[in-house]
Structure formats: C-alpha cells, structure tokens
Short mmCIF file of C-alpha atoms in Angstrom, two decimals:
data_model
loop_
_atom_site.label_atom_id
_atom_site.label_comp_id
_atom_site.label_asym_id
_atom_site.label_seq_id
_atom_site.Cartn_x
_atom_site.Cartn_y
_atom_site.Cartn_z
CA UNK A 6 0.00 0.00 0.00
CA UNK A 7 1.00 3.62 -0.50
CA UNK A 8 0.81 4.41 3.20
CA UNK A 9 1.92 8.09 3.06
CA UNK A 10 -0.71 8.83 0.43
CA UNK A 11 -3.44 7.12 2.49
CA UNK A 12 -2.37 9.05 5.59
CA UNK A 13 -2.61 12.30 3.67
CA UNK A 14 -6.02 11.32 2.34
CA UNK A 15 -7.26 10.61 5.86
CA UNK A 16 -6.12 14.06 6.95
CA UNK A 17 -8.02 15.69 4.06
CA UNK A 18 -11.20 13.79 4.91
CA UNK A 19 -10.84 14.02 8.67
CA UNK A 20 -13.58 16.56 9.31
CA UNK A 21 -16.11 14.29 7.62
CA UNK A 22 -14.73 11.23 9.40
CA UNK A 23 -15.01 12.97 12.75
CA UNK A 24 -18.64 13.83 12.15
CA UNK A 25 -19.41 10.25 11.13
CA UNK A 26 -17.79 8.95 14.33
CA UNK A 27 -19.68 11.46 16.47
CA UNK A 28 -22.94 10.47 14.79
CA UNK A 29 -22.30 6.82 15.68
CA UNK A 30 -21.45 7.74 19.28
CA UNK A 31 -24.69 9.67 19.71
CA UNK A 32 -26.69 6.48 19.31
CA UNK A 33 -27.23 5.07 22.84
CA UNK A 34 -26.45 1.37 23.28
CA UNK A 35 -26.64 0.50 26.98
CA UNK A 36 -26.45 -3.26 27.37
CA UNK A 37 -27.82 -3.37 30.93
CA UNK A 38 -31.03 -1.57 29.98
CA UNK A 39 -31.24 -2.49 26.31
CA UNK A 40 -31.61 1.16 25.32
CA UNK A 41 -30.67 1.58 21.67
CA UNK A 42 -29.08 -1.84 21.41
CA UNK A 43 -30.88 -3.12 18.34
CA UNK A 44 -30.60 0.21 16.52
CA UNK A 45 -26.85 0.23 17.13
CA UNK A 46 -26.47 -3.35 15.93
CA UNK A 47 -28.06 -2.34 12.64
CA UNK A 48 -25.78 0.72 12.53
CA UNK A 49 -22.76 -1.59 12.80
CA UNK A 50 -24.16 -3.77 10.01
CA UNK A 51 -24.50 -0.63 7.89
CA UNK A 52 -20.85 0.24 8.53
CA UNK A 53 -19.79 -3.20 7.26
CA UNK A 54 -22.02 -2.80 4.21
CA UNK A 55 -20.54 0.66 3.55
CA UNK A 56 -17.18 -1.02 2.89
CA UNK A 57 -18.80 -3.40 0.44
CA UNK A 58 -19.14 -6.26 2.89
CA UNK A 59 -22.09 -8.41 3.88
CA UNK A 60 -23.46 -8.38 7.42
CA UNK A 61 -26.08 -10.24 9.40
CA UNK A 62 -27.68 -9.68 12.77
CA UNK A 63 -27.19 -12.89 14.73
CA UNK A 64 -29.83 -13.37 17.38
CA UNK A 65 -28.76 -14.71 20.78
CA UNK A 66 -30.51 -15.28 24.13
CA UNK A 67 -29.24 -11.79 24.96
CA UNK A 68 -28.31 -8.94 22.65
CA UNK A 69 -27.57 -9.57 18.97
CA UNK A 70 -24.09 -10.06 17.56
CA UNK A 71 -23.18 -8.51 14.23
CA UNK A 72 -21.32 -10.91 11.95
CA UNK A 73 -19.84 -9.74 8.67
CA UNK A 74 -17.54 -10.66 5.81
CA UNK A 75 -15.57 -8.58 3.33
CA UNK A 76 -13.61 -10.67 0.84
CA UNK A 77 -10.90 -8.93 -1.20
CA UNK A 78 -9.16 -11.90 -2.78
CA UNK A 79 -6.25 -11.32 -0.38
CA UNK A 80 -3.99 -14.08 0.95
CA UNK A 81 -4.55 -13.08 4.60
CA UNK A 82 -7.74 -12.68 6.63
CA UNK A 83 -8.28 -10.76 9.84
CA UNK A 84 -11.19 -11.14 12.23
CA UNK A 85 -12.21 -7.75 13.62
CA UNK A 86 -13.62 -8.19 17.10
CA UNK A 87 -15.54 -5.33 18.68
CA UNK A 88 -18.29 -4.30 21.03
CA UNK A 89 -21.08 -1.84 20.38
CA UNK A 90 -22.53 -1.81 23.91
CA UNK A 91 -21.67 0.67 26.63
CA UNK A 92 -22.18 1.20 30.35
CA UNK A 93 -25.03 3.29 31.81
CA UNK A 94 -24.47 7.02 32.28
CA UNK A 95 -25.76 7.47 35.82
CA UNK A 96 -22.59 8.96 37.29
CA UNK A 97 -22.52 12.49 38.69
CA UNK A 98 -20.28 15.14 37.22
CA UNK A 99 -20.93 15.02 33.46
CA UNK A 100 -20.05 18.36 31.88
CA UNK A 101 -21.85 17.43 28.65
CA UNK A 102 -24.84 15.34 27.62
CA UNK A 103 -23.58 11.74 27.95
CA UNK A 104 -24.60 10.81 24.40
CA UNK A 105 -24.08 14.25 22.87
CA UNK A 106 -20.56 13.57 21.51
CA UNK A 107 -19.78 17.23 22.21
CA UNK A 108 -16.27 18.55 21.66
CA UNK A 109 -14.74 20.27 24.68
CA UNK A 110 -11.23 21.63 25.23
CA UNK A 111 -9.91 19.52 28.11
CA UNK A 112 -6.92 20.82 30.12
CA UNK A 113 -3.69 19.26 28.93
CA UNK A 114 -5.48 17.26 26.24
CA UNK A 115 -7.00 19.75 23.83
CA UNK A 116 -10.22 19.28 21.87
CA UNK A 117 -11.85 16.03 22.95
CA UNK A 118 -15.09 14.20 22.23
CA UNK A 119 -17.02 13.61 25.46
CA UNK A 120 -19.45 10.75 25.19
CA UNK A 121 -20.19 7.35 26.69
CA UNK A 122 -18.39 4.91 24.42
CA UNK A 123 -15.89 7.49 23.15
CA UNK A 124 -13.00 5.24 24.17
CA UNK A 125 -14.75 2.06 25.34
CA UNK A 126 -15.13 1.20 22.50
CA UNK A 127 -17.55 2.69 19.98
CA UNK A 128 -15.09 5.47 19.17
CA UNK A 129 -12.28 3.21 17.94
CA UNK A 130 -14.81 0.86 16.32
CA UNK A 131 -16.24 3.66 14.18
CA UNK A 132 -12.78 5.07 13.47
CA UNK A 133 -11.65 1.68 12.19
CA UNK A 134 -14.29 1.90 9.48
CA UNK A 135 -13.32 5.46 8.51
CA UNK A 136 -9.70 4.29 8.22
CA UNK A 137 -10.74 1.44 5.96
CA UNK A 138 -12.63 3.92 3.77
CA UNK A 139 -9.41 5.87 3.39
CA UNK A 140 -7.59 2.79 2.12
CA UNK A 141 -10.37 2.08 -0.34
CA UNK A 142 -10.31 5.65 -1.68
CA UNK A 143 -6.60 5.43 -2.47
CA UNK A 144 -6.03 1.74 -3.22
CA UNK A 145 -9.45 0.67 -4.44
CA UNK A 146 -9.53 -2.33 -2.09
CA UNK A 147 -8.18 -3.48 1.26
CA UNK A 148 -4.98 -5.55 1.52
CA UNK A 149 -6.69 -8.19 3.70
CA UNK A 150 -10.00 -10.00 3.85
CA UNK A 151 -12.04 -8.99 6.89
CA UNK A 152 -14.40 -10.94 9.09
CA UNK A 153 -16.39 -9.10 11.78
CA UNK A 154 -17.78 -10.24 15.13
CA UNK A 155 -19.14 -7.24 17.04
CA UNK A 156 -21.07 -8.03 20.22
CA UNK A 157 -23.55 -6.14 22.36
CA UNK A 158 -22.89 -7.75 25.75
CA UNK A 159 -19.20 -7.18 26.47
CA UNK A 160 -20.03 -4.89 29.39
CA UNK A 161 -22.21 -7.72 30.76
CA UNK A 162 -19.41 -10.29 30.52
CA UNK A 163 -19.89 -11.40 26.90
CA UNK A 164 -22.55 -13.87 27.98
CA UNK A 165 -23.66 -14.86 24.47
CA UNK A 166 -20.30 -14.64 22.72
CA UNK A 167 -18.88 -18.11 23.50
CA UNK A 168 -21.97 -19.87 22.14
CA UNK A 169 -21.87 -17.63 19.06
CA UNK A 170 -18.21 -18.49 18.51
CA UNK A 171 -18.96 -22.20 18.71
CA UNK A 172 -21.85 -21.84 16.29
CA UNK A 173 -19.78 -19.81 13.82
CA UNK A 174 -16.45 -21.53 14.50
CA UNK A 175 -15.93 -22.81 10.96
CA UNK A 176 -16.44 -19.33 9.56
CA UNK A 177 -14.31 -17.59 12.20
CA UNK A 178 -11.40 -20.04 11.89
CA UNK A 179 -10.83 -18.84 8.34
CA UNK A 180 -9.08 -15.85 9.93
CA UNK A 181 -5.32 -15.84 10.44
CA UNK A 182 -5.58 -13.56 13.46
CA UNK A 183 -7.86 -11.25 15.42
CA UNK A 184 -7.68 -7.46 15.82
CA UNK A 185 -9.53 -5.54 18.53
CA UNK A 186 -9.16 -1.86 17.51
CA UNK A 187 -8.61 0.37 20.53
CA UNK A 188 -7.09 3.71 21.56
CA UNK A 189 -3.98 2.56 23.44
CA UNK A 190 -2.01 5.73 24.24
CA UNK A 191 -1.98 6.97 27.83
CA UNK A 192 -2.24 10.58 28.99
CA UNK A 193 1.47 11.11 28.31
CA UNK A 194 1.13 9.73 24.77
CA UNK A 195 2.82 6.38 25.43
CA UNK A 196 1.20 3.49 23.52
CA UNK A 197 0.90 0.08 25.11
CA UNK A 198 0.33 -3.47 23.91
CA UNK A 199 -1.04 -6.24 26.12
CA UNK A 200 -0.01 -9.90 25.86
CA UNK A 201 -3.24 -11.34 27.19
CA UNK A 202 -5.97 -10.48 29.62
CA UNK A 203 -7.02 -11.41 33.14
CA UNK A 204 -10.06 -13.58 33.71
CA UNK A 205 -13.25 -12.32 35.29
CA UNK A 206 -15.53 -13.47 38.07
CA UNK A 207 -18.33 -11.03 38.92
CA UNK A 208 -20.69 -11.87 41.77
CA UNK A 209 -23.13 -10.38 44.20
CA UNK A 210 -22.84 -11.27 47.87
CA UNK A 211 -26.34 -11.00 49.34
CA UNK A 212 -27.06 -11.07 53.06
CA UNK A 213 -30.74 -11.39 53.99
CA UNK A 214 -32.34 -11.57 57.40
CA UNK A 215 -33.02 -15.11 58.56
CA UNK A 216 -32.34 -17.58 61.36
CA UNK A 217 -29.19 -15.69 62.32
CA UNK A 218 -31.32 -12.56 62.91
CA UNK A 219 -32.40 -9.56 60.88
CA UNK A 220 -35.80 -8.81 59.34
CA UNK A 221 -36.74 -11.34 56.66
CA UNK A 222 -39.34 -9.66 54.46
CA UNK A 223 -38.87 -5.89 54.48
CA UNK A 224 -37.00 -3.08 56.16
CA UNK A 225 -38.26 -2.02 59.58
CA UNK A 226 -37.85 1.05 61.77
CA UNK A 227 -34.23 1.68 62.64
CA UNK A 228 -34.98 1.94 66.36
CA UNK A 229 -35.53 -1.81 66.45
CA UNK A 230 -31.81 -2.38 65.96
CA UNK A 231 -31.82 -2.56 69.77
CA UNK A 232 -33.61 -5.91 69.32
CA UNK A 233 -32.88 -6.99 65.75
CA UNK A 234 -29.57 -7.61 64.02
CA UNK A 235 -28.72 -5.77 60.78
CA UNK A 236 -27.78 -7.57 57.51
CA UNK A 237 -25.58 -4.62 56.57
CA UNK A 238 -23.34 -5.16 59.62
CA UNK A 239 -23.17 -8.88 58.91
CA UNK A 240 -22.27 -8.36 55.27
CA UNK A 241 -19.56 -5.79 56.00
CA UNK A 242 -17.96 -8.14 58.55
CA UNK A 243 -17.99 -10.92 55.97
CA UNK A 244 -16.42 -8.63 53.37
CA UNK A 245 -13.76 -7.49 55.82
CA UNK A 246 -12.77 -11.11 56.40
CA UNK A 247 -11.76 -11.48 52.72
CA UNK A 248 -8.74 -9.14 52.96
CA UNK A 249 -6.37 -7.71 55.55
CA UNK A 250 -5.79 -4.01 56.26
CA UNK A 251 -3.53 -3.76 53.19
CA UNK A 252 -6.23 -5.40 51.03
CA UNK A 253 -4.12 -8.53 50.63
CA UNK A 254 -6.46 -11.44 49.91
CA UNK A 255 -7.01 -13.83 52.82
CA UNK A 256 -9.19 -16.46 51.14
CA UNK A 257 -7.57 -19.86 51.74
CA UNK A 258 -6.06 -21.29 48.56
CA UNK A 259 -6.84 -18.18 46.52
CA UNK A 260 -3.22 -17.70 45.40
CA UNK A 261 -2.26 -21.37 45.10
CA UNK A 262 -2.59 -21.50 41.31
CA UNK A 263 -1.03 -18.12 40.54
CA UNK A 264 1.72 -18.53 37.97
CA UNK A 265 4.66 -16.07 38.18
CA UNK A 266 5.38 -13.91 35.16
CA UNK A 267 7.38 -15.83 32.56
CA UNK A 268 11.11 -15.04 32.88
CA UNK A 269 11.21 -13.43 29.44
CA UNK A 270 8.28 -11.12 30.21
CA UNK A 271 9.52 -10.27 33.72
CA UNK A 272 12.94 -9.36 32.35
CA UNK A 273 11.40 -7.30 29.55
CA UNK A 274 9.22 -5.47 32.07
CA UNK A 275 12.29 -4.62 34.17
CA UNK A 276 14.15 -3.42 31.07
CA UNK A 277 11.28 -1.11 30.22
CA UNK A 278 11.05 0.23 33.78
CA UNK A 279 14.81 0.87 33.82
CA UNK A 280 14.50 2.67 30.47
CA UNK A 281 11.87 5.00 31.92
CA UNK A 282 9.05 3.68 29.75
CA UNK A 283 6.78 2.88 32.71
CA UNK A 284 5.77 5.79 34.94
CA UNK A 285 3.15 5.09 37.60
CA UNK A 286 2.92 8.84 38.19
CA UNK A 287 1.04 9.22 34.91
CA UNK A 288 -1.66 6.91 36.28
CA UNK A 289 -1.77 8.61 39.67
CA UNK A 290 -2.20 12.04 38.10
CA UNK A 291 -4.77 10.96 35.51
CA UNK A 292 -6.93 9.03 37.99
CA UNK A 293 -6.50 11.38 40.97
CA UNK A 294 -4.93 8.65 43.09
CA UNK A 295 -2.47 9.92 45.69
CA UNK A 296 -0.95 6.63 46.75
CA UNK A 297 -0.72 3.10 45.35
CA UNK A 298 -0.95 -0.05 47.47
CA UNK A 299 2.69 -0.73 46.68
CA UNK A 300 4.86 2.39 47.22
CA UNK A 301 7.79 1.07 45.15
CA UNK A 302 6.97 1.68 41.49
CA UNK A 303 8.86 -1.37 40.21
CA UNK A 304 7.04 -3.72 42.57
CA UNK A 305 3.78 -1.92 41.80
CA UNK A 306 4.08 -2.67 38.07
CA UNK A 307 4.97 -6.30 38.74
CA UNK A 308 2.02 -6.59 41.12
CA UNK A 309 -0.37 -5.16 38.52
CA UNK A 310 0.61 -7.72 35.91
CA UNK A 311 1.20 -10.81 38.07
CA UNK A 312 -1.37 -10.76 40.86
CA UNK A 313 -5.15 -11.24 41.01
CA UNK A 314 -7.50 -8.74 42.62
CA UNK A 315 -10.68 -8.91 44.69
CA UNK A 316 -12.58 -5.66 44.43
CA UNK A 317 -15.83 -4.28 45.87
CA UNK A 318 -17.61 -2.49 43.02
CA UNK A 319 -20.66 -1.41 44.96
CA UNK A 320 -22.24 -1.79 48.39
CA UNK A 321 -25.85 -0.98 49.18
CA UNK A 322 -28.56 -1.59 51.75
CA UNK A 323 -31.51 0.25 53.20
CA UNK A 324 -32.11 3.94 52.54
CA UNK A 325 -29.61 5.80 50.35
CA UNK A 326 -31.72 8.81 49.33
CA UNK A 327 -31.47 12.45 50.44
CA UNK A 328 -31.94 13.69 53.99
CA UNK A 329 -32.87 11.12 56.66
CA UNK A 330 -34.91 7.98 57.00
CA UNK A 331 -34.19 5.57 59.83
CA UNK A 332 -34.50 2.00 58.63
CA UNK A 333 -33.14 -1.42 59.45
CA UNK A 334 -32.85 -3.13 56.03
CA UNK A 335 -33.79 -6.76 55.52
CA UNK A 336 -31.09 -7.22 52.89
CA UNK A 337 -27.59 -5.94 52.10
CA UNK A 338 -25.73 -6.52 48.84
CA UNK A 339 -22.15 -6.14 47.65
CA UNK A 340 -21.06 -6.34 44.03
CA UNK A 341 -17.63 -7.95 43.83
CA UNK A 342 -15.27 -8.68 40.95
CA UNK A 343 -12.24 -10.93 40.87
CA UNK A 344 -9.60 -10.56 38.15
CA UNK A 345 -7.70 -13.81 37.68
CA UNK A 346 -4.19 -14.36 36.35
CA UNK A 347 -2.66 -17.56 34.90
CA UNK A 348 -3.23 -20.36 36.07
CA UNK A 349 -6.27 -19.54 38.20
CA UNK A 350 -9.52 -21.37 37.49
CA UNK A 351 -12.80 -19.43 37.86
CA UNK A 352 -14.68 -22.40 39.32
CA UNK A 353 -11.99 -23.03 41.94
CA UNK A 354 -11.97 -19.33 42.87
CA UNK A 355 -15.75 -19.35 43.26
CA UNK A 356 -15.60 -22.50 45.37
CA UNK A 357 -12.90 -20.89 47.52
CA UNK A 358 -15.08 -17.85 48.18
CA UNK A 359 -17.99 -20.10 49.17
CA UNK A 360 -15.79 -22.16 51.50
CA UNK A 361 -14.31 -19.03 53.10
CA UNK A 362 -17.73 -17.61 53.91
CA UNK A 363 -18.94 -20.95 55.25
CA UNK A 364 -15.90 -21.35 57.52
CA UNK A 365 -16.49 -17.86 58.88
CA UNK A 366 -20.06 -18.68 59.84
CA UNK A 367 -21.56 -16.80 56.87
CA UNK A 368 -23.12 -19.78 55.12
CA UNK A 369 -26.37 -17.83 54.82
CA UNK A 370 -24.80 -15.24 52.52
CA UNK A 371 -25.82 -15.97 48.94
CA UNK A 372 -23.32 -15.78 46.07
CA UNK A 373 -25.03 -14.81 42.82
CA UNK A 374 -22.79 -15.23 39.77
CA UNK A 375 -23.13 -12.83 36.84
CA UNK A 376 -19.93 -13.27 34.82
CA UNK A 377 -17.31 -15.98 34.87
CA UNK A 378 -14.60 -16.60 32.30
CA UNK A 379 -10.88 -17.48 32.30
CA UNK A 380 -7.71 -15.55 31.58
CA UNK A 381 -5.88 -15.68 28.27
CA UNK A 382 -2.23 -15.35 27.29
CA UNK A 383 -0.62 -14.48 23.99
CA UNK A 384 2.78 -15.25 22.48
CA UNK A 385 4.96 -12.21 21.89
CA UNK A 386 6.12 -13.58 18.55
CA UNK A 387 2.71 -13.89 16.90
CA UNK A 388 2.61 -12.03 13.55
CA UNK A 389 -0.32 -9.82 14.61
CA UNK A 390 1.58 -8.79 17.75
CA UNK A 391 4.79 -8.09 15.86
CA UNK A 392 2.88 -6.05 13.28
CA UNK A 393 1.41 -3.85 16.03
CA UNK A 394 4.85 -3.44 17.62
CA UNK A 395 6.28 -2.28 14.29
CA UNK A 396 3.30 0.06 13.87
CA UNK A 397 3.96 1.76 17.21
CA UNK A 398 7.67 2.02 16.44
CA UNK A 399 7.05 3.50 13.01
CA UNK A 400 4.56 6.13 14.16
CA UNK A 401 5.64 6.83 17.74
CA UNK A 402 9.08 5.34 18.25
CA UNK A 403 8.48 3.66 21.60
CA UNK A 404 5.89 1.53 23.35
CA UNK A 405 5.10 -0.31 26.55
CA UNK A 406 4.65 -4.07 26.43
CA UNK A 407 2.27 -5.21 29.18
CA UNK A 408 2.52 -8.90 30.16
CA UNK A 409 -1.26 -8.95 30.63
CA UNK A 410 -4.22 -6.58 30.57
CA UNK A 411 -5.29 -5.83 34.18
CA UNK A 412 -8.84 -5.68 32.86
CA UNK A 413 -10.80 -8.49 31.26
CA UNK A 414 -12.14 -9.41 27.83
CA UNK A 415 -13.35 -12.71 26.30
CA UNK A 416 -10.07 -13.39 24.50
CA UNK A 417 -10.05 -16.97 25.77
CA UNK A 418 -12.67 -17.61 23.08
CA UNK A 419 -10.11 -16.79 20.38
CA UNK A 420 -7.20 -18.56 22.06
CA UNK A 421 -8.84 -21.72 23.44
CA UNK A 422 -11.92 -22.27 21.31
CA UNK A 423 -10.83 -20.97 17.91
CA UNK A 424 -7.03 -21.29 18.19
CA UNK A 425 -6.50 -17.77 16.83
CA UNK A 426 -3.83 -15.26 17.88
CA UNK A 427 -5.12 -11.78 18.66
CA UNK A 428 -3.95 -8.26 19.33
CA UNK A 429 -5.53 -5.17 20.84
CA UNK A 430 -4.15 -1.91 19.60
CA UNK A 431 -4.04 1.40 17.86
CA UNK A 432 -2.74 4.87 18.57
CA UNK A 433 -5.03 7.54 20.00
CA UNK A 434 -5.94 8.47 23.54
CA UNK A 435 -9.13 8.30 25.54
CA UNK A 436 -9.97 7.64 29.16
CA UNK A 437 -12.58 7.77 31.97
CA UNK A 438 -14.33 4.64 30.73
CA UNK A 439 -17.07 3.53 33.15
CA UNK A 440 -16.98 7.05 34.60
CA UNK A 441 -18.38 10.50 33.96
CA UNK A 442 -16.96 12.53 31.06
CA UNK A 443 -15.58 9.57 29.15
CA UNK A 444 -13.59 11.07 26.29
CA UNK A 445 -11.23 10.62 23.39
CA UNK A 446 -9.03 13.34 21.95
CA UNK A 447 -9.83 14.64 18.49
CA UNK A 448 -6.18 14.53 17.44
CA UNK A 449 -5.98 10.96 18.70
CA UNK A 450 -8.73 9.83 16.35
CA UNK A 451 -6.65 10.81 13.33
CA UNK A 452 -3.58 9.16 14.88
CA UNK A 453 -5.66 6.01 15.35
CA UNK A 454 -6.83 6.02 11.73
CA UNK A 455 -3.23 6.33 10.56
CA UNK A 456 -2.13 3.52 12.88
CA UNK A 457 -4.78 1.16 11.49
CA UNK A 458 -3.49 1.78 7.95
CA UNK A 459 0.11 1.22 9.05
CA UNK A 460 -0.84 -1.92 10.96
CA UNK A 461 -2.52 -3.51 7.95
CA UNK A 462 0.51 -2.65 5.85
CA UNK A 463 2.92 -4.14 8.40
CA UNK A 464 0.77 -7.23 8.86
CA UNK A 465 0.37 -7.98 5.17
CA UNK A 466 4.09 -7.48 4.53
CA UNK A 467 4.67 -10.11 7.25
CA UNK A 468 8.15 -9.28 8.44
CA UNK A 469 9.98 -11.90 10.52
CA UNK A 470 10.40 -11.16 14.26
CA UNK A 471 13.81 -9.67 15.07
CA UNK A 472 15.00 -11.03 18.42
CA UNK A 473 13.76 -9.81 21.79
CA UNK A 474 14.28 -6.04 21.52
CA UNK A 475 10.59 -5.21 21.39
CA UNK A 476 10.25 -2.22 23.72
#
C-alpha cells in the first residue's frame, strides 16, 4: 500500500470522518437496559455494508451479535472483534450530555469528544471503518479480507459470545488472526500493547435476614436495631474477612494456582522500567490517586501484571436517598469482581469464596454469579503482535509491552476455542471509561486512523520477528 498517500487522504477527509464517528457515538447502546441496542447493531451492520461487505444480525438469548464478511481476494484474513454496547451514564459530574458527543477543550489534552463509548469502544470501532474507507479511496480495495464479530454484551461479561463463537467456529477459523481496535495511548502519549488479559468473576454477595437474625421480608424502623440484628453489619464483617488491612487477599487457597510472570516477560518489564518507559505517576495524576498499594513503582508494576485482585464495586442496603430515613434493612448486597491471572480457574476461585464464607459462619450469605470466564495469554512472537509493535515504532518510536491486561475481555474464546492469535491496539488516547466525562481526543482519532493503515501494511508485509528487543 501507499501508506503516506493514504495518511494524507485521511487528513483531508478528517472533518467528515469525525462527524461520522460522532454520529455513531450519539446512538445510545446501553447493554444493561437495552436502550438503543438493536438500533446500534443495525448501525454496525450498515458500517460493514458501507465497505462493500455483507453483514447479518445474529440473534442470541441476549443482545444480537453482528457478523460480517468482506472478501478482497487477499492471501490473509483478519477477524475484527468489537463491542457496540456501553455502560449506563448514571454517574454524577458530566459536563456534557452523555450521548451528545460534544467537543470540549480539556486541560492538557486539547479538543476532545465527550461521550459514553468514546473510548470504550464505539469510538475506535467507528474510526476503524473510517480508516478502511481511506484505504479504499486510495487503493481501491483493502490488503486483507475482513471478518467481523461485534457483540452487544461485552459490558455484561460477553454472555452470548462463546456460544456464538462455537456456532460460527468454521467461519471464524478462516481468519489468520484477530484485531480488537482500541485507543492505546496513555495521557502522556505512550502506547501500550497487552499480551493477554485477566479472567473475570463477577458476583453479588447477598445477606438477607433469617435464622441468624435480621428482618426477613422488608426493612423495619431503625430503632428496632436494639432488638434486631442488621444484615448490613453482617455483610460488612464478611467482606472485611476477605482481605487484611492492606487489602491482601485472605481467602484460603486463593493464590495457590497463581503462575509467576514468565522469565522473558519479567525481564522485559524490568528493562522497560529501567529505560523509563513505565511511569506510575502518569496513572496517579490521571486518575486522581495519591498513593498506590505498593509504594515502590517497580514492585507496583509487577504486582499489577502478576497478581489477582478482589474488588468491591458497589455496596448498598436500606435507605440511600437524600436527607434522613431511619430504617433497618432486611437485605444488604455487595457487588464484587475478581480478576484472575494464569493459572487460576474461575470455578476453583468461586468454590474458595464459598468455603471461606462458610468457615467464617456466613453460610447464609448468597453468592449470585453474573460473569465468569478465564484468563488468556498471547505469544509475543505472533505475527499480529509483531505487526502492532512495528506500527507503534514506526509512528511513535516507543511503546510499553504489558505482560497482561489488568482488565478483562473474552479473549479466551479466540485462544482456546478458535485457536487464533489476537492483538488489541491502535494509537489515539481516551480515558474515563465507566466514569463520567468519558472522552477521546480529536487529534488521537486521526492518529488512530493512521495507525490502522500502518498496521494492515505491516501485517500484510509479514516481516519476521527480530530477536527480543521489542520495547
């Protein structure tokens, strides 16, 4: 491909591309409520058709998955994985309408699109299509065949995706690799590339009044706490038993299956830290965190990539409205997520949580499972990974290689079920996903488009890996 010419073409058409991306972002698609889901699925199908591909809306027990094909007579085929669903927008502090895709000048970042889904991940999904249009304008056709699998339940734990992948396995296995387009530059402009993802276990711990005490059917007047025990106290004591004061996990056997970082990845991480490529201060500043659990930055980075977590996402019981209302609730609930590293097994982790509560005398506390899927790891030498590394080097010069994504995604479906290598990547910056004022920078969208063109060029040229100097 004539990459410089395509890059120049994208710059000339950027104003139109930006408006197309903003239009896509304005369409709500909240998976937990279903708002706008079906309309957005059809919008994704239209994007595939706009490239000359064929798309179908695949029904599932949950939200539909958009499957598509675009055959170019090319020797290589990429599966484009994506998600069109987003989180709710109920957080306080939005400075713009959450689905307005308004452009605001953010301090230190410049003009930025504020919208739910701007970074996670409708923004990069739409920008991938505008980048492909740029290639078609200059070259006439893409250098690879594309398959598409874009789901509407990723924020709910990809509940329908594994069954879809099994059903469409023969079609999906025609791909040579998988690309998940994403804005991967941090606030300082450093791009990163992850070599896998942690697994996910998301549960509710529910404490209800019963034989142990507490009202069993409804909340009662708070004054009766003199007589009646409170499920909220019981639940908070149970939660406190899971970790120590430093939030180190105390569940028996929880860490037994944790595999240390591979020597090659641990050494590479240390090399990058020594070279100044990893700066925990960027995270602290961007997320308004004054202190990390681990004060030593080197140990903090190793902990992030090698250790599991047990996190309370939400805790609620009784009256949480304005002013006062004295009540003794009959039920208290905590939403908890566990992020698992190799070689942890989700079923063993769940059984360990159950056994821990039972041993502590909390056998009445219910565990309700919402999401449960395993970790995934990727080989550094896979062609799709090497192509993204060369892309970052060509356009930025440096990059961070992360041994694993601290977050979670259903990549085990590609690795274990389909046997396909995958990569997440792209230039561009956005942040505040799952929070108010989610954004992506306007300049970063153009950088992302350019990086997608460069990536396809690097991937189709298929250079051979050159040793271990990847950072």
